[in-house]
Amino acid sequence: MPKQKITEDELINTCIKVFRERGYNGTSMQDLADACELTKGNFYHYYTNKEALMKAALKKVNSYFNYLFFDKLHQPQLSIREKKQLFKEKALQLFDEKGGCIMGNTALESAITHPDFRQLVRVFFDQWIKAMRQLYIESGMSGDEANERAKQSVALAEGSIMMMQVFQDKGYLEKTLDSILE
């Protein structure tokens, strides 16, 4: 028997997993309702359309990554070595899930057709670049060099996440992380 209620937080967390695995276009409202164990009618009580739900999901992912990942790289009490180790551990943990990176997936799938999604995805990548830039500056790079290296590092990491998913080989991400952190 379907649930009658679910918290909005539980609903969004469940929907993030579905979107990550199936993509925006490959996911129906019925798929989302089923994953949340709600009837479609009860599901519409929370979100009346898939686009609004996806925006909420992307905002939540941004907040989650800021808290668990990007903000940690700005902690002054950690040494540069500790920050690099933390970065690698968190990246392997956060991206080693079925479906890879929801932000990269969304960028590839729907950033052109849904400008609102593109903006939310861009915020994510801007924050990641900013965190990497700071890490490189603390490692002794100049601001311009750190900025370019940060952009390249994020692009390499996203590419390795895609390759990891295609080949089901975590080594792609591990090797890339080692390379961008040396």
GROMACS .gro file of N, CA and C in nm, residues 9-81:
model
  219
    9ASP      N    1   1.178   1.676   0.232
    9ASP     CA    2   1.319   1.641   0.227
    9ASP      C    3   1.338   1.498   0.178
   10GLU      N    4   1.261   1.404   0.231
   10GLU     CA    5   1.268   1.264   0.188
   10GLU      C    6   1.231   1.252   0.041
   11LEU      N    7   1.128   1.325   0.001
   11LEU     CA    8   1.082   1.321  -0.137
   11LEU      C    9   1.193   1.369  -0.231
   12ILE      N   10   1.252   1.482  -0.201
   12ILE     CA   11   1.357   1.537  -0.288
   12ILE      C   12   1.478   1.443  -0.292
   13ASN      N   13   1.520   1.392  -0.177
   13ASN     CA   14   1.634   1.299  -0.175
   13ASN      C   15   1.609   1.176  -0.261
   14THR      N   16   1.489   1.122  -0.253
   14THR     CA   17   1.454   1.007  -0.335
   14THR      C   18   1.453   1.043  -0.483
   15CYS      N   19   1.397   1.158  -0.514
   15CYS     CA   20   1.389   1.201  -0.654
   15CYS      C   21   1.527   1.231  -0.712
   16ILE      N   22   1.618   1.282  -0.631
   16ILE     CA   23   1.755   1.306  -0.678
   16ILE      C   24   1.816   1.176  -0.726
   17LYS      N   25   1.798   1.069  -0.651
   17LYS     CA   26   1.852   0.939  -0.691
   17LYS      C   27   1.793   0.893  -0.823
   18VAL      N   28   1.663   0.911  -0.840
   18VAL     CA   29   1.597   0.870  -0.964
   18VAL      C   30   1.648   0.955  -1.081
   19PHE      N   31   1.654   1.086  -1.063
   19PHE     CA   32   1.705   1.173  -1.170
   19PHE      C   33   1.849   1.139  -1.204
   20ARG      N   34   1.931   1.109  -1.105
   20ARG     CA   35   2.072   1.075  -1.129
   20ARG      C   36   2.082   0.948  -1.213
   21GLU      N   37   1.999   0.851  -1.183
   21GLU     CA   38   2.006   0.722  -1.252
   21GLU      C   39   1.938   0.723  -1.389
   22ARG      N   40   1.826   0.796  -1.401
   22ARG     CA   41   1.746   0.788  -1.524
   22ARG      C   42   1.750   0.914  -1.608
   23GLY      N   43   1.800   1.023  -1.550
   23GLY     CA   44   1.800   1.150  -1.622
   23GLY      C   45   1.665   1.220  -1.611
   24TYR      N   46   1.665   1.345  -1.647
   24TYR     CA   47   1.542   1.425  -1.641
   24TYR      C   48   1.441   1.375  -1.744
   25ASN      N   49   1.485   1.361  -1.868
   25ASN     CA   50   1.392   1.322  -1.974
   25ASN      C   51   1.347   1.176  -1.961
   26GLY      N   52   1.428   1.093  -1.900
   26GLY     CA   53   1.394   0.952  -1.885
   26GLY      C   54   1.312   0.920  -1.761
   27THR      N   55   1.273   1.024  -1.689
   27THR     CA   56   1.198   1.006  -1.565
   27THR      C   57   1.059   1.068  -1.578
   28SER      N   58   0.958   0.993  -1.544
   28SER     CA   59   0.821   1.046  -1.545
   28SER      C   60   0.778   1.078  -1.402
   29MET      N   61   0.673   1.154  -1.391
   29MET     CA   62   0.618   1.183  -1.259
   29MET      C   63   0.572   1.054  -1.192
   30GLN      N   64   0.524   0.958  -1.270
   30GLN     CA   65   0.484   0.829  -1.214
   30GLN      C   66   0.606   0.756  -1.157
   31ASP      N   67   0.720   0.762  -1.229
   31ASP     CA   68   0.843   0.701  -1.178
   31ASP      C   69   0.880   0.761  -1.043
   32LEU      N   70   0.871   0.891  -1.032
   32LEU     CA   71   0.906   0.961  -0.908
   32LEU      C   72   0.809   0.925  -0.796
   33ALA      N   73   0.680   0.922  -0.829
   33ALA     CA   74   0.579   0.885  -0.729
   33ALA      C   75   0.603   0.742  -0.680
   34ASP      N   76   0.632   0.652  -0.773
   34ASP     CA   77   0.659   0.513  -0.737
   34ASP      C   78   0.781   0.502  -0.646
   35ALA      N   79   0.888   0.574  -0.680
   35ALA     CA   80   1.010   0.570  -0.599
   35ALA      C   81   0.984   0.620  -0.457
   36CYS      N   82   0.894   0.717  -0.445
   36CYS     CA   83   0.860   0.774  -0.314
   36CYS      C   84   0.750   0.695  -0.243
   37GLU      N   85   0.701   0.591  -0.310
   37GLU     CA   86   0.594   0.506  -0.257
   37GLU      C   87   0.468   0.587  -0.229
   38LEU      N   88   0.438   0.679  -0.321
   38LEU     CA   89   0.318   0.761  -0.313
   38LEU      C   90   0.231   0.734  -0.434
   39THR      N   91   0.102   0.757  -0.419
   39THR     CA   92   0.018   0.755  -0.537
   39THR      C   93   0.051   0.880  -0.617
   40LYS      N   94   0.023   0.876  -0.744
   40LYS     CA   95   0.053   0.993  -0.828
   40LYS      C   96  -0.023   1.115  -0.778
   41GLY      N   97  -0.147   1.095  -0.733
   41GLY     CA   98  -0.227   1.205  -0.679
   41GLY      C   99  -0.163   1.267  -0.555
   42ASN      N  100  -0.116   1.183  -0.463
   42ASN     CA  101  -0.048   1.234  -0.344
   42ASN      C  102   0.084   1.303  -0.380
   43PHE      N  103   0.152   1.249  -0.481
   43PHE     CA  104   0.279   1.307  -0.523
   43PHE      C  105   0.259   1.449  -0.574
   44TYR      N  106   0.153   1.472  -0.651
   44TYR     CA  107   0.125   1.606  -0.704
   44TYR      C  108   0.095   1.707  -0.595
   45HIS      N  109   0.064   1.660  -0.476
   45HIS     CA  110   0.043   1.751  -0.362
   45HIS      C  111   0.173   1.826  -0.331
   46TYR      N  112   0.287   1.761  -0.353
   46TYR     CA  113   0.417   1.821  -0.321
   46TYR      C  114   0.469   1.907  -0.437
   47TYR      N  115   0.465   1.852  -0.557
   47TYR     CA  116   0.514   1.922  -0.677
   47TYR      C  117   0.417   1.897  -0.791
   48THR      N  118   0.376   2.005  -0.855
   48THR     CA  119   0.276   1.991  -0.961
   48THR      C  120   0.337   1.961  -1.097
   49ASN      N  121   0.471   1.978  -1.108
   49ASN     CA  122   0.535   1.942  -1.234
   49ASN      C  123   0.679   1.900  -1.211
   50LYS      N  124   0.732   1.829  -1.309
   50LYS     CA  125   0.865   1.772  -1.299
   50LYS      C  126   0.973   1.881  -1.301
   51GLU      N  127   0.950   1.988  -1.376
   51GLU     CA  128   1.049   2.095  -1.385
   51GLU      C  129   1.072   2.162  -1.249
   52ALA      N  130   0.965   2.190  -1.177
   52ALA     CA  131   0.978   2.251  -1.044
   52ALA      C  132   1.051   2.156  -0.948
   53LEU      N  133   1.022   2.029  -0.959
   53LEU     CA  134   1.088   1.930  -0.874
   53LEU      C  135   1.237   1.921  -0.908
   54MET      N  136   1.270   1.922  -1.036
   54MET     CA  137   1.410   1.916  -1.075
   54MET      C  138   1.486   2.039  -1.025
   55LYS      N  139   1.426   2.155  -1.033
   55LYS     CA  140   1.490   2.276  -0.981
   55LYS      C  141   1.517   2.263  -0.831
   56ALA      N  142   1.419   2.213  -0.758
   56ALA     CA  143   1.436   2.192  -0.614
   56ALA      C  144   1.547   2.090  -0.588
   57ALA      N  145   1.552   1.986  -0.669
   57ALA     CA  146   1.655   1.882  -0.653
   57ALA      C  147   1.794   1.941  -0.679
   58LEU      N  148   1.808   2.020  -0.784
   58LEU     CA  149   1.938   2.080  -0.816
   58LEU      C  150   1.982   2.178  -0.706
   59LYS      N  151   1.889   2.254  -0.652
   59LYS     CA  152   1.922   2.345  -0.542
   59LYS      C  153   1.969   2.267  -0.420
   60LYS      N  154   1.902   2.156  -0.393
   60LYS     CA  155   1.941   2.074  -0.278
   60LYS      C  156   2.080   2.013  -0.299
   61VAL      N  157   2.108   1.967  -0.418
   61VAL     CA  158   2.240   1.911  -0.448
   61VAL      C  159   2.347   2.019  -0.430
   62ASN      N  160   2.318   2.141  -0.476
   62ASN     CA  161   2.413   2.252  -0.455
   62ASN      C  162   2.441   2.272  -0.307
   63SER      N  163   2.337   2.277  -0.227
   63SER     CA  164   2.354   2.297  -0.082
   63SER      C  165   2.433   2.183  -0.020
   64TYR      N  166   2.399   2.063  -0.060
   64TYR     CA  167   2.464   1.943  -0.008
   64TYR      C  168   2.614   1.946  -0.038
   65PHE      N  169   2.649   1.975  -0.162
   65PHE     CA  170   2.790   1.978  -0.200
   65PHE      C  171   2.863   2.092  -0.133
   66ASN      N  172   2.797   2.205  -0.118
   66ASN     CA  173   2.863   2.315  -0.045
   66ASN      C  174   2.898   2.273   0.096
   67TYR      N  175   2.804   2.214   0.163
   67TYR     CA  176   2.824   2.176   0.302
   67TYR      C  177   2.926   2.063   0.318
   68LEU      N  178   2.912   1.958   0.237
   68LEU     CA  179   2.996   1.840   0.254
   68LEU      C  180   3.127   1.841   0.177
   69PHE      N  181   3.140   1.934   0.085
   69PHE     CA  182   3.254   1.924  -0.005
   69PHE      C  183   3.327   2.058  -0.022
   70PHE      N  184   3.265   2.153  -0.087
   70PHE     CA  185   3.333   2.277  -0.122
   70PHE      C  186   3.373   2.359   0.000
   71ASP      N  187   3.283   2.375   0.096
   71ASP     CA  188   3.314   2.454   0.216
   71ASP      C  189   3.428   2.393   0.296
   72LYS      N  190   3.440   2.262   0.292
   72LYS     CA  191   3.547   2.194   0.368
   72LYS      C  192   3.685   2.234   0.317
   73LEU      N  193   3.694   2.269   0.189
   73LEU     CA  194   3.823   2.306   0.131
   73LEU      C  195   3.866   2.447   0.173
   74HIS      N  196   3.777   2.521   0.237
   74HIS     CA  197   3.809   2.657   0.282
   74HIS      C  198   3.842   2.663   0.431
   75GLN      N  199   3.849   2.551   0.497
   75GLN     CA  200   3.874   2.550   0.641
   75GLN      C  201   4.020   2.585   0.670
   76PRO      N  202   4.044   2.698   0.736
   76PRO     CA  203   4.182   2.742   0.759
   76PRO      C  204   4.261   2.653   0.853
   77GLN      N  205   4.194   2.576   0.939
   77GLN     CA  206   4.266   2.492   1.034
   77GLN      C  207   4.325   2.367   0.970
   78LEU      N  208   4.286   2.336   0.847
   78LEU     CA  209   4.339   2.219   0.779
   78LEU      C  210   4.461   2.256   0.696
   79SER      N  211   4.560   2.168   0.696
   79SER     CA  212   4.678   2.190   0.611
   79SER      C  213   4.639   2.163   0.467
   80ILE      N  214   4.723   2.207   0.374
   80ILE     CA  215   4.697   2.182   0.232
   80ILE      C  216   4.692   2.032   0.203
   81ARG      N  217   4.777   1.956   0.268
   81ARG     CA  218   4.778   1.810   0.252
   81ARG      C  219   4.645   1.751   0.300
   0.00000   0.00000   0.00000
